[in-house]
Short mmCIF file of C-alpha atoms and ligand atoms in Angstrom, two decimals:
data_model
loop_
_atom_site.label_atom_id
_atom_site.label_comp_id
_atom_site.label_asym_id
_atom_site.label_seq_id
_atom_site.Cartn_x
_atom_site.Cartn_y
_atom_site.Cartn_z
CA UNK Z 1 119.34 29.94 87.31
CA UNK Z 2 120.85 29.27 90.75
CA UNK Z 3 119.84 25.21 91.67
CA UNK Z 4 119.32 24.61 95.34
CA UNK Z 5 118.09 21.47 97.26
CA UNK Z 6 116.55 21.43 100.52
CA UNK Z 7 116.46 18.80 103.55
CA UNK Z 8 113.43 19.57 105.39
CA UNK Z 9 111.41 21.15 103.04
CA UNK Z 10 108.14 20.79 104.44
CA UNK Z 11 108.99 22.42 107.90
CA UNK Z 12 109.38 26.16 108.73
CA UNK Z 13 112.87 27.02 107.49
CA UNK Z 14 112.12 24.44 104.40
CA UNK Z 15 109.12 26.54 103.27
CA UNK Z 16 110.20 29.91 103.83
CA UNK Z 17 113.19 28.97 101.80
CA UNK Z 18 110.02 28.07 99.07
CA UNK Z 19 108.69 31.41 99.62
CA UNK Z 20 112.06 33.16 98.60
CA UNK Z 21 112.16 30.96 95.65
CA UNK Z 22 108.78 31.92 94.71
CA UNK Z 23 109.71 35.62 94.98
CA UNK Z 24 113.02 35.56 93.08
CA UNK Z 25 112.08 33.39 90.37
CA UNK Z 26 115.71 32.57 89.23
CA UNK Z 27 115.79 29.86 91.57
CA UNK Z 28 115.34 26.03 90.34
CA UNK Z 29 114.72 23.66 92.91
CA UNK Z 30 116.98 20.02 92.11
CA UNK Z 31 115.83 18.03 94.85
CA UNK Z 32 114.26 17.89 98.42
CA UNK Z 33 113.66 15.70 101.89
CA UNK Z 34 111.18 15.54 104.41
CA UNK Z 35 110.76 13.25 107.28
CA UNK Z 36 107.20 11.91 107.21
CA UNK Z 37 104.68 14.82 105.54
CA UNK Z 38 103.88 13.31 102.03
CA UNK Z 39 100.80 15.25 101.50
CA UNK Z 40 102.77 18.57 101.49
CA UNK Z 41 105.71 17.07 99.47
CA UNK Z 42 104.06 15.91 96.76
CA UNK Z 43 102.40 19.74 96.73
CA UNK Z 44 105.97 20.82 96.69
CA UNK Z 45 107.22 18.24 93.91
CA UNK Z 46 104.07 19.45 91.33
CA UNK Z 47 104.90 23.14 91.92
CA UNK Z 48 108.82 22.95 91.85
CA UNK Z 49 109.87 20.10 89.99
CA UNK Z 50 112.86 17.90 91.59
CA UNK Z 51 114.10 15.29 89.55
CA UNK Z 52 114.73 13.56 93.33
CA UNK Z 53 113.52 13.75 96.92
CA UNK Z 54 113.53 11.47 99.77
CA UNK Z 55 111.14 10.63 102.69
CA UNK Z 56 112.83 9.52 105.71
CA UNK Z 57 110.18 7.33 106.46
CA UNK Z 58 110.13 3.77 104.14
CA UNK Z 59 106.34 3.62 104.26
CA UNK Z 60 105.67 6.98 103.95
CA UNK Z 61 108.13 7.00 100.17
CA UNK Z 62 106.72 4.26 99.08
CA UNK Z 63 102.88 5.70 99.15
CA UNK Z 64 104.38 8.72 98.09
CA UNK Z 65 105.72 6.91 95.26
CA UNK Z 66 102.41 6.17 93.80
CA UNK Z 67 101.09 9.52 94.10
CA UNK Z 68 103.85 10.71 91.86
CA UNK Z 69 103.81 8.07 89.33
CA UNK Z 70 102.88 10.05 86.85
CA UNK Z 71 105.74 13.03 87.48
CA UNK Z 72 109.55 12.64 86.54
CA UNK Z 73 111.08 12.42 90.03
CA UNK Z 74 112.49 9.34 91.72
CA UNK Z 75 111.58 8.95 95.48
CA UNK Z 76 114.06 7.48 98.31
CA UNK Z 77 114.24 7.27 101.66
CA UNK Z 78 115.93 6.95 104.93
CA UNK Z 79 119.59 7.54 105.37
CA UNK Z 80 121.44 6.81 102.11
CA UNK Z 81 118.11 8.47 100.21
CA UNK Z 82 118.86 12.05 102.36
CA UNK Z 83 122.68 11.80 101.67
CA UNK Z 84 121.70 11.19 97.80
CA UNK Z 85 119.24 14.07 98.10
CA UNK Z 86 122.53 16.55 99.79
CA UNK Z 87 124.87 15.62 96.96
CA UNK Z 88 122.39 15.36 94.01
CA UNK Z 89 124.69 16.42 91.36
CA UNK Z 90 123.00 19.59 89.78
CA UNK Z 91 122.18 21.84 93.12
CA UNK Z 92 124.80 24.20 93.57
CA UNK Z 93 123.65 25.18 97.58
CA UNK Z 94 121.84 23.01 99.87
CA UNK Z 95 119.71 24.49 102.46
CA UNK Z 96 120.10 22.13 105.74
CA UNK Z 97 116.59 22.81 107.25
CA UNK Z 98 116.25 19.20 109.07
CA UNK Z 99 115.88 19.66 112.66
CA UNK Z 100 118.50 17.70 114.91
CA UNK Z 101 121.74 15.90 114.74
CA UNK Z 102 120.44 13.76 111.99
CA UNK Z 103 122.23 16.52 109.57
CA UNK Z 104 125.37 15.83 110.51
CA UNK Z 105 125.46 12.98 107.51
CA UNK Z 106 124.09 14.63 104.71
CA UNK Z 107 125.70 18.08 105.82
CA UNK Z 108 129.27 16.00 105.08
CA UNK Z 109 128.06 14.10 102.11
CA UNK Z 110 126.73 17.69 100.28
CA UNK Z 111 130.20 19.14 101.65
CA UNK Z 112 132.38 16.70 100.27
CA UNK Z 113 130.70 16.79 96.94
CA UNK Z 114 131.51 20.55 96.68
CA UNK Z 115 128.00 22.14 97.83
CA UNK Z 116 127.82 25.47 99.53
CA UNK Z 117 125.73 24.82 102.81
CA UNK Z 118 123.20 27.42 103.78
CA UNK Z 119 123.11 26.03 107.12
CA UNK Z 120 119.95 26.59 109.30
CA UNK Z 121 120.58 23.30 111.31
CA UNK Z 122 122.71 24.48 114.14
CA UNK Z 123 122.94 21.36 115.73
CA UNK Z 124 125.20 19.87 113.12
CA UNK Z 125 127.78 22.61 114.04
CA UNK Z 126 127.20 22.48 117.74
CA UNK Z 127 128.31 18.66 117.98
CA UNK Z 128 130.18 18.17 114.65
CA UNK Z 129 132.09 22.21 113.95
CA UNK Z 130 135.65 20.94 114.59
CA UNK Z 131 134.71 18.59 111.61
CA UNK Z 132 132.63 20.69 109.49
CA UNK Z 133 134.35 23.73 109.32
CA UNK Z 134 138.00 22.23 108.66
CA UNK Z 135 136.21 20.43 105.79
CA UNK Z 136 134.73 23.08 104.47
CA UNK Z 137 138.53 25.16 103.82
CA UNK Z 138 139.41 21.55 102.45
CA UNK Z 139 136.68 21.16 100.11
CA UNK Z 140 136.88 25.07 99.49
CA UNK Z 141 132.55 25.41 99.78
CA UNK Z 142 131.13 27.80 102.23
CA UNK Z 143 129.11 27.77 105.42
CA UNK Z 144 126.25 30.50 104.79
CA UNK Z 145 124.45 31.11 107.86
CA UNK Z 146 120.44 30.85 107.98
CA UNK Z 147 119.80 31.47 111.31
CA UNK Z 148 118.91 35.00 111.88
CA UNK Z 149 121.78 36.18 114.40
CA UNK Z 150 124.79 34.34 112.90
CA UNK Z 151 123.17 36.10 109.60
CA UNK Z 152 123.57 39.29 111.60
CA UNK Z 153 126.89 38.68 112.49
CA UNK Z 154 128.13 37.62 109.13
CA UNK Z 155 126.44 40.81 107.33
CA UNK Z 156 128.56 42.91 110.27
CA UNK Z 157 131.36 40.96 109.60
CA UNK Z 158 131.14 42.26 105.66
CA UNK Z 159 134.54 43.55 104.43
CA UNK Z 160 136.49 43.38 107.55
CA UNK Z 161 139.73 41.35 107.49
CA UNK Z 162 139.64 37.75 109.16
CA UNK Z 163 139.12 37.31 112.90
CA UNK Z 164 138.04 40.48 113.29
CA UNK Z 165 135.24 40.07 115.81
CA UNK Z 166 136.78 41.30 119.43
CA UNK Z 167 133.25 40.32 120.80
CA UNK Z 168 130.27 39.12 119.39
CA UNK Z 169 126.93 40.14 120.67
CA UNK Z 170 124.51 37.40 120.36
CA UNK Z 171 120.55 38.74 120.58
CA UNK Z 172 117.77 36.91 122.31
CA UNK Z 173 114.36 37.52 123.00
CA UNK Z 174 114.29 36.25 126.11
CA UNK Z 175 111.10 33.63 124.81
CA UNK Z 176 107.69 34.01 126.78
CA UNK Z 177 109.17 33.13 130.02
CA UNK Z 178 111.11 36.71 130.28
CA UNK Z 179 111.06 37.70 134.10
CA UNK Z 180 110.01 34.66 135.34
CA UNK Z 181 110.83 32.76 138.69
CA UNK Z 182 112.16 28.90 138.56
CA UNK Z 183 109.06 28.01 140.45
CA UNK Z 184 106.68 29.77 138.59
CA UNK Z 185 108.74 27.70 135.71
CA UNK Z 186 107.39 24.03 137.14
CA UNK Z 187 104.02 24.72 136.54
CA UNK Z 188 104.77 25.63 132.57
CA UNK Z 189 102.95 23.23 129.89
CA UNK Z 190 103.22 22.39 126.13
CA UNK Z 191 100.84 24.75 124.97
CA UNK Z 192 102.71 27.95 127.23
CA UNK Z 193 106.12 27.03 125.72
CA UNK Z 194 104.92 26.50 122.33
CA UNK Z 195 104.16 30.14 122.39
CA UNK Z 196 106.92 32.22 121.06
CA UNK Z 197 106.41 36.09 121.67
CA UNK Z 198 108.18 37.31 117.91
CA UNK Z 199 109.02 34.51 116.18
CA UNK Z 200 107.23 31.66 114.15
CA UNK Z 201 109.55 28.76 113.89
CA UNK Z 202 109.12 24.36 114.26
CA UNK Z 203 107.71 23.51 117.28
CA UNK Z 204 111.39 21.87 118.63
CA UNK Z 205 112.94 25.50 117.95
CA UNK Z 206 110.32 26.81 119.90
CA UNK Z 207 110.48 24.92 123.20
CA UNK Z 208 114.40 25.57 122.79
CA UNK Z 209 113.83 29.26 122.47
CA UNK Z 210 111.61 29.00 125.70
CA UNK Z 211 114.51 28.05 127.87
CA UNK Z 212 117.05 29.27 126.18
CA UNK Z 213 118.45 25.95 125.10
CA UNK Z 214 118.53 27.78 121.35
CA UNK Z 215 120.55 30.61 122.67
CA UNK Z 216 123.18 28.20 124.42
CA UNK Z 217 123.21 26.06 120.92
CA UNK Z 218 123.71 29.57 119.13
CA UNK Z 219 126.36 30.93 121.24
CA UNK Z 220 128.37 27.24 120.29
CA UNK Z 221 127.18 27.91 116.86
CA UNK Z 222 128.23 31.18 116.50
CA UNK Z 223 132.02 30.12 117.98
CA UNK Z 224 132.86 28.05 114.73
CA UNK Z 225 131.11 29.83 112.12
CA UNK Z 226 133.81 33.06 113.19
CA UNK Z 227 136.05 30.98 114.82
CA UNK Z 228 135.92 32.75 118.51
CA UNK Z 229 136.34 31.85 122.15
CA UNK Z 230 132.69 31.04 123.78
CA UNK Z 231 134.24 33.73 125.98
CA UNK Z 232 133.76 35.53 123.36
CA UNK Z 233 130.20 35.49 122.92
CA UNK Z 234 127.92 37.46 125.31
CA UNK Z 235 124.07 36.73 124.90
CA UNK Z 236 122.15 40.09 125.32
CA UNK Z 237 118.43 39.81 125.78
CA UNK Z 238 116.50 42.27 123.54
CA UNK Z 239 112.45 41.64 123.66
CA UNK Z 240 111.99 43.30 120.83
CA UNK Z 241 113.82 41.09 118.45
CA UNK Z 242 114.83 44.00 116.21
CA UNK Z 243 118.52 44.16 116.49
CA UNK Z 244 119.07 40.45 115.27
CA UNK Z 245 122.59 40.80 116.74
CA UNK Z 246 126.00 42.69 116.96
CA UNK Z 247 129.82 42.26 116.72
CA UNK Z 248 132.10 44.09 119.02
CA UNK Z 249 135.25 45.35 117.33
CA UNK Z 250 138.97 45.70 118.87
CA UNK Z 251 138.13 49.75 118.91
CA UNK Z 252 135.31 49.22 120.43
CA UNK Z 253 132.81 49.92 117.27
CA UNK Z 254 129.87 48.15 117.56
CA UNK Z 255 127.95 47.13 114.45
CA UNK Z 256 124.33 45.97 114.58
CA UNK Z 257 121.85 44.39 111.93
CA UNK Z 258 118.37 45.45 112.53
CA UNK Z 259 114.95 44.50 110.31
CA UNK Z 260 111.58 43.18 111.09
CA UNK Z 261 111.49 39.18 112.72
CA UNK Z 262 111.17 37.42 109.18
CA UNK Z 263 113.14 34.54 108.24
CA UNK Z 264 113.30 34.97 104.87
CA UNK Z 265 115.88 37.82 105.03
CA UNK Z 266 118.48 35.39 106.07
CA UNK Z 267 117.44 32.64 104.15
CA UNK Z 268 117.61 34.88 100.80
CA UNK Z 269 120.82 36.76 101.95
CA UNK Z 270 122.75 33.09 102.32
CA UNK Z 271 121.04 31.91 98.73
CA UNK Z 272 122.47 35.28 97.05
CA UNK Z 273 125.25 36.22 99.05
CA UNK Z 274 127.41 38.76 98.61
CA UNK Z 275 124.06 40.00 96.70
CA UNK Z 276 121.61 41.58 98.17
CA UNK Z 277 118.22 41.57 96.32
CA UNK Z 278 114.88 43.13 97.27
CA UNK Z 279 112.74 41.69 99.63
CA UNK Z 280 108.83 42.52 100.25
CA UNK Z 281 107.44 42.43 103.84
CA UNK Z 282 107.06 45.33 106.63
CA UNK Z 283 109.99 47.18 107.41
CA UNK Z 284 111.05 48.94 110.59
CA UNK Z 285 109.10 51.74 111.50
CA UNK Z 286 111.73 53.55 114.00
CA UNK Z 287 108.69 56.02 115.49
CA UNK Z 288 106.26 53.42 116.07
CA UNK Z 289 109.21 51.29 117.38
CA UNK Z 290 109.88 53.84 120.42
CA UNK Z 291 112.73 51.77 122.08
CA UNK Z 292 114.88 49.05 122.04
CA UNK Z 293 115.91 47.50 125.70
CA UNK Z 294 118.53 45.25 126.94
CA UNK Z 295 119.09 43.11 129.86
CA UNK Z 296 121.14 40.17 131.07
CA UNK Z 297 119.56 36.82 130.72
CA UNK Z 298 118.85 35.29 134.17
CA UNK Z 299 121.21 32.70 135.05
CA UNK Z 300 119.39 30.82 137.61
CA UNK Z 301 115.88 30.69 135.83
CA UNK Z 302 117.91 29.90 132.03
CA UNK Z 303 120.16 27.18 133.81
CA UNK Z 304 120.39 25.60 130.04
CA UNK Z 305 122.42 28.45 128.90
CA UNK Z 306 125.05 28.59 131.84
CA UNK Z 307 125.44 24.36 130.71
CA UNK Z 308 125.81 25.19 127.04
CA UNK Z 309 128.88 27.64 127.95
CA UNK Z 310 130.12 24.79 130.04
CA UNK Z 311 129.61 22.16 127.08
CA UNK Z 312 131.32 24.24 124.89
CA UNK Z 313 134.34 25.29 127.00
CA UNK Z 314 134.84 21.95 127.58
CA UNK Z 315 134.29 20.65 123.99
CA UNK Z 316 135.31 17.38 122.48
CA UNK Z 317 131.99 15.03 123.23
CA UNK Z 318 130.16 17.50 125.51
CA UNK Z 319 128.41 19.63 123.30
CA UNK Z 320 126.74 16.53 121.42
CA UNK Z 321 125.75 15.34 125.24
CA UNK Z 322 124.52 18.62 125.65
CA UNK Z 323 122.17 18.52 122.17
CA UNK Z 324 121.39 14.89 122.36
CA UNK Z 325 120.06 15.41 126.10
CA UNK Z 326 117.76 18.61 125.03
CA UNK Z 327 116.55 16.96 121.70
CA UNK Z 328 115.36 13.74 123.80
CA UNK Z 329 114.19 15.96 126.75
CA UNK Z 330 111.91 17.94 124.19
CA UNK Z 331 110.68 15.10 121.97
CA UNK Z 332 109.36 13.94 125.17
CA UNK Z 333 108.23 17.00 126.45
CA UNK Z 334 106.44 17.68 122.97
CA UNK Z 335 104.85 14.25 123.76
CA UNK Z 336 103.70 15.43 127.08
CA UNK Z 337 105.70 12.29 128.77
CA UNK Z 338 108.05 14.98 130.77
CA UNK Z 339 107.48 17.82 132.91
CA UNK Z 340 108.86 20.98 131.76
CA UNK Z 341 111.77 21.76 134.31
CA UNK Z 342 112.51 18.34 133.75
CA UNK Z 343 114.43 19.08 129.77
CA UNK Z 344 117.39 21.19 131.72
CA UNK Z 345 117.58 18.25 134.50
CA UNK Z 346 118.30 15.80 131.70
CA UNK Z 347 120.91 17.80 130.12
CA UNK Z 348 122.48 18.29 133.86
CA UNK Z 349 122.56 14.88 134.51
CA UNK Z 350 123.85 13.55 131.50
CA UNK Z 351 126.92 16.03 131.12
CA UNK Z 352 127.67 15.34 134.58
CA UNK Z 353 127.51 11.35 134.07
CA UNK Z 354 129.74 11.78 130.88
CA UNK Z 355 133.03 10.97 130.14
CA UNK Z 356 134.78 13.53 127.40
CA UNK Z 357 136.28 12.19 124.47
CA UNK Z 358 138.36 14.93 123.13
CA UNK Z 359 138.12 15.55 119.08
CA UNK Z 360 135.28 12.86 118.48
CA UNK Z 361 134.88 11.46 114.91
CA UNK Z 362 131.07 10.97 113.38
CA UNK Z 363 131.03 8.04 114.52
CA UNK Z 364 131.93 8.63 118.66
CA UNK Z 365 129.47 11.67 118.11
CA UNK Z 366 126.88 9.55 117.41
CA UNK Z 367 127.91 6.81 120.25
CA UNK Z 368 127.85 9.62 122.32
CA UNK Z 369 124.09 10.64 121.49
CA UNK Z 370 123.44 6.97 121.52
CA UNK Z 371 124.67 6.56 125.29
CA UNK Z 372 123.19 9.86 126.22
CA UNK Z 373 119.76 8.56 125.14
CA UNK Z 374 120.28 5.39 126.89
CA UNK Z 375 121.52 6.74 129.93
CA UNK Z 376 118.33 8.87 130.51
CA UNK Z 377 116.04 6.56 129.40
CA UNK Z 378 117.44 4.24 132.02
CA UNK Z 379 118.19 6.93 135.05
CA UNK Z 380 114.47 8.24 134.21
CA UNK Z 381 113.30 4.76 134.14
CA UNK Z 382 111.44 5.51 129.96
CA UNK Z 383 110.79 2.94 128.19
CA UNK Z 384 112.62 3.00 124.82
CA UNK Z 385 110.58 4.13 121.88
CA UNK Z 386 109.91 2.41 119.14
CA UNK Z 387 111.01 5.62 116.59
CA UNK Z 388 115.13 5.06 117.27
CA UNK Z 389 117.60 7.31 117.12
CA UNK Z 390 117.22 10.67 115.74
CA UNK Z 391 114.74 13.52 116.47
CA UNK Z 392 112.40 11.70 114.12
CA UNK Z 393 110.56 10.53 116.95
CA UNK Z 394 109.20 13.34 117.74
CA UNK Z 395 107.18 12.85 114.90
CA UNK Z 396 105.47 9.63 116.27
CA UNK Z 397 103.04 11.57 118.18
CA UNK Z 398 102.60 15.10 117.39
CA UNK Z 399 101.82 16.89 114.53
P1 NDP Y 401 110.54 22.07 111.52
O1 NDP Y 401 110.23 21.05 112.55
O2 NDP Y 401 109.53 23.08 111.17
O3 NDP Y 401 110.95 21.31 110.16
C1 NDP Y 401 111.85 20.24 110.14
C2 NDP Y 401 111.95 19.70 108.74
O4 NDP Y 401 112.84 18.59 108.73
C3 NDP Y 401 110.61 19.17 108.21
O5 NDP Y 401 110.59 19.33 106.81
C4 NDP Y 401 110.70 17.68 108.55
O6 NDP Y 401 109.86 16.87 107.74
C5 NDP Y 401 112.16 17.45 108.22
N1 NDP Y 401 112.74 16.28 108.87
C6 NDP Y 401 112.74 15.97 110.18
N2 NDP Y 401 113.41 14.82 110.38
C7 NDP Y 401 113.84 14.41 109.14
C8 NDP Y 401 114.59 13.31 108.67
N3 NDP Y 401 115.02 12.37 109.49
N4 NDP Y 401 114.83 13.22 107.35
C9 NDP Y 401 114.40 14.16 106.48
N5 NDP Y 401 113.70 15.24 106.88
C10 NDP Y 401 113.43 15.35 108.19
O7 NDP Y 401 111.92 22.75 111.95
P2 NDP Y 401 112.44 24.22 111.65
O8 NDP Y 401 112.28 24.54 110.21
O9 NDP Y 401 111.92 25.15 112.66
O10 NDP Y 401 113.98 24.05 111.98
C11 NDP Y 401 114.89 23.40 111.12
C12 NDP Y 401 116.31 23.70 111.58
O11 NDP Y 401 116.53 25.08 111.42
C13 NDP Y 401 116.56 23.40 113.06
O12 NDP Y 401 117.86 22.94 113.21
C14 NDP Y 401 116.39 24.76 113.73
O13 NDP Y 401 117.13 24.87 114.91
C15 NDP Y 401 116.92 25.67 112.65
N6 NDP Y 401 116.41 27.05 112.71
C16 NDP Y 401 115.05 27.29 112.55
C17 NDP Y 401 114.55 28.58 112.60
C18 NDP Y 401 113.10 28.86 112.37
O14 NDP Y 401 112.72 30.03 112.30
N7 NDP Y 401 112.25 27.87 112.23
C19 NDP Y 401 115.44 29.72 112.87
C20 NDP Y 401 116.82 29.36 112.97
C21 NDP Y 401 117.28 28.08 112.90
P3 NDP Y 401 108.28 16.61 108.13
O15 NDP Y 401 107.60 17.91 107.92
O16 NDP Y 401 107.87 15.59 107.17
O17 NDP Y 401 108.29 16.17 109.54
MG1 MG Y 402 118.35 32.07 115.92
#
């Protein structure tokens, strides 16, 4: 039996990782966290069994807590309860399915008590990889990539010596706003961004898909997971979202991982790798397919990608400046308090207000998302919130 624990369980990542474990069947579940969705959690705890989970929310664990009563699993919550639940002693892999830089935390504690990471939350690398990844050689656990292009790249990578990658080809979509002008842009709302053309995914994911906020955070994620330049990393727009993405070799070989949009391929391949195991769903249909086409993604309508390249080239604090701008922009776009054009604005002004600290330790990266917050809430005259700090609060109003 292989013993996994997940943080964010209940969302999309969280439960597709469920539906792998339901198909494989050698898979025991040790523990699990969720921010706020007790109904679905204590679904999760009858079916799977944890001996612990957590509930970010105090309120929410402690109602939660009498629903369980009669089941062997102890309930936590906040901070220390979602470190507790990423080192719980039995799981051998956690899944890091939490959305935001709240993973940085338990991403460390699971780390440093020897866990493989099967790491879907890309933000935790994009503000905290020149930690992460040195830990993870010192604490000798691996990095297993969930999200679907970095799974693509790894797969490519199979069997070729270290720092092989001359290029890496990073795939996007494009999201539903493919083709469009800036101005048409302004008049975009919550309900036309929250439409993704190929992909099913939590509804922060989404909006950054839309404007290609993901596709910046990738191309920062995909530099320390294979340890390249973000020179390195070209984003190539394919619609179809077949190829899932492709690493450019010093001879100029090419090599490409294709399949059908489902997230549970690269969910399963980082629970089994090197295995590979079968997997039921739809698979490509080359005929029906016709064509695959490319284009460059539009620098002056995507303005969020061209910063992310900036961030990263820059490094040090502006990456988490970068991510702490977007994740406030869209919790408040996802509460309909900001207009749409207005996310990249945020991030624009707050890297440009922002003074780099070079090599920042947990605790400067999360001054720095601190400041960031504070800095737009004041220059955009928003009154603070009453959820603090993480991207939590985007779970005050929606859902
Ligand atoms: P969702 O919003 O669907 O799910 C987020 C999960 O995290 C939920 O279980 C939520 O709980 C939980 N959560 C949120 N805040 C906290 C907290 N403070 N403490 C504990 N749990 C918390 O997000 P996704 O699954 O879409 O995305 C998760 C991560 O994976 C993101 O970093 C995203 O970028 C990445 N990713 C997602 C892909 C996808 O297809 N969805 C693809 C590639 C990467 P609750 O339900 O109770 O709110
Ligand atoms: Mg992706």
């Amino acid at each position: 039996m292989k013993k996994i624990a997940i943080l964010g369980s209940t969302g999309s990542i969280g439960t597709q990782t469920l539906q792998v474990v339901d198909e494989q069947k050698d898979i025991q579940v040790t523990a699990l966290a969720a921010g706020s969705n007790i109904k679905l959690l204590e679904e999760q705890i009858r079916r799977y069994h944890p001996s612990l989970v957590c509930v970010w929310d105090e309120k929410k664990a402690g109602e939660l807590k009498v629903r369980v009563a009669d089941l062997a699993v102890r309930v936590t919550s906040g901070l220390e309860g979602l470190m507790e639940v990423a080192s719980e002693p039995q799981a051998e892999i956690v899944v890091t399915a939490v959305v935001g830089m709240i993973g940085i935390r338990p991403t460390i504690a699971a780390m440093e008590a020897g866990k493989d990471i099967a790491l879907a939350n890309k933000e935790t690398l994009v503000t905290a990889g020149h930690i992460i990844m040195p830990l993870a050689r010192e604490k000798g656990v691996r990095i297993l990539p969930v999200d679907s292009e970095h799974s693509a790249i790894f797969q490519c990578l199979n069997g070729e010596p270290g720092r092989a990658a001359h290029k890496i080809l990073l795939t996007a979509s494009g999201g539903p706003f493919r083709g469009w002008t800036r101005q048409q842009l302004a008049g975009v709302r919550l309900e036309d961004a929250l439409k993704h053309p190929n992909w099913s995914m939590g509804r922060k994911i989404t909006i950054d898909s839309s404007t290609m906020v993901n596709k910046g955070l990738e191309v920062m994620e995909a530099r320390w997971l294979f340890d390249v330049s973000m020179d390195q990393v070209q984003v190539v727009v394919q619609p179809q979202s077949v190829i899932h993405s492709m690493v450019e070799f010093e001879d100029g070989a090419v090599m490409a991982q294709l399949g059908t949009p489902d997230m549970k391929l690269p969910i399963q391949y980082a629970l089994y790798y090197p295995q590979r195991r079968y997997l039921s769903g739809e698979r490509l249909d080359f005929a029906k397919l016709g064509s695959i086409t490319f284009e460059d993604p539009d620098p002056e309508v995507f303005r969020g990608l061209k910063l992310a390249y900036d961030a990263g080239r820059t490094g040090g604090s502006l990456p988490t400046v970068y991510n702490a701008a977007n994740e406030y922009a869209v919790g408040r776009f996802l509460n309909r308090e900001i207009s749409y054009l207005t996310i990249v604005e945020m991030i624009e002004a707050a890297m440009e207000q922002h003074k780099v600290t070079g090599n920042p330790s947990v605790e400067q990266i999360l001054e720095a998302e601190r400041e960031t917050y504070e800095f737009i809430e004041s220059r955009w005259q928003i009154a603070e919130h009453s959820c603090s700090n993480t991207f939590i609060r985007s779970h005050c109003s929606d859902s």
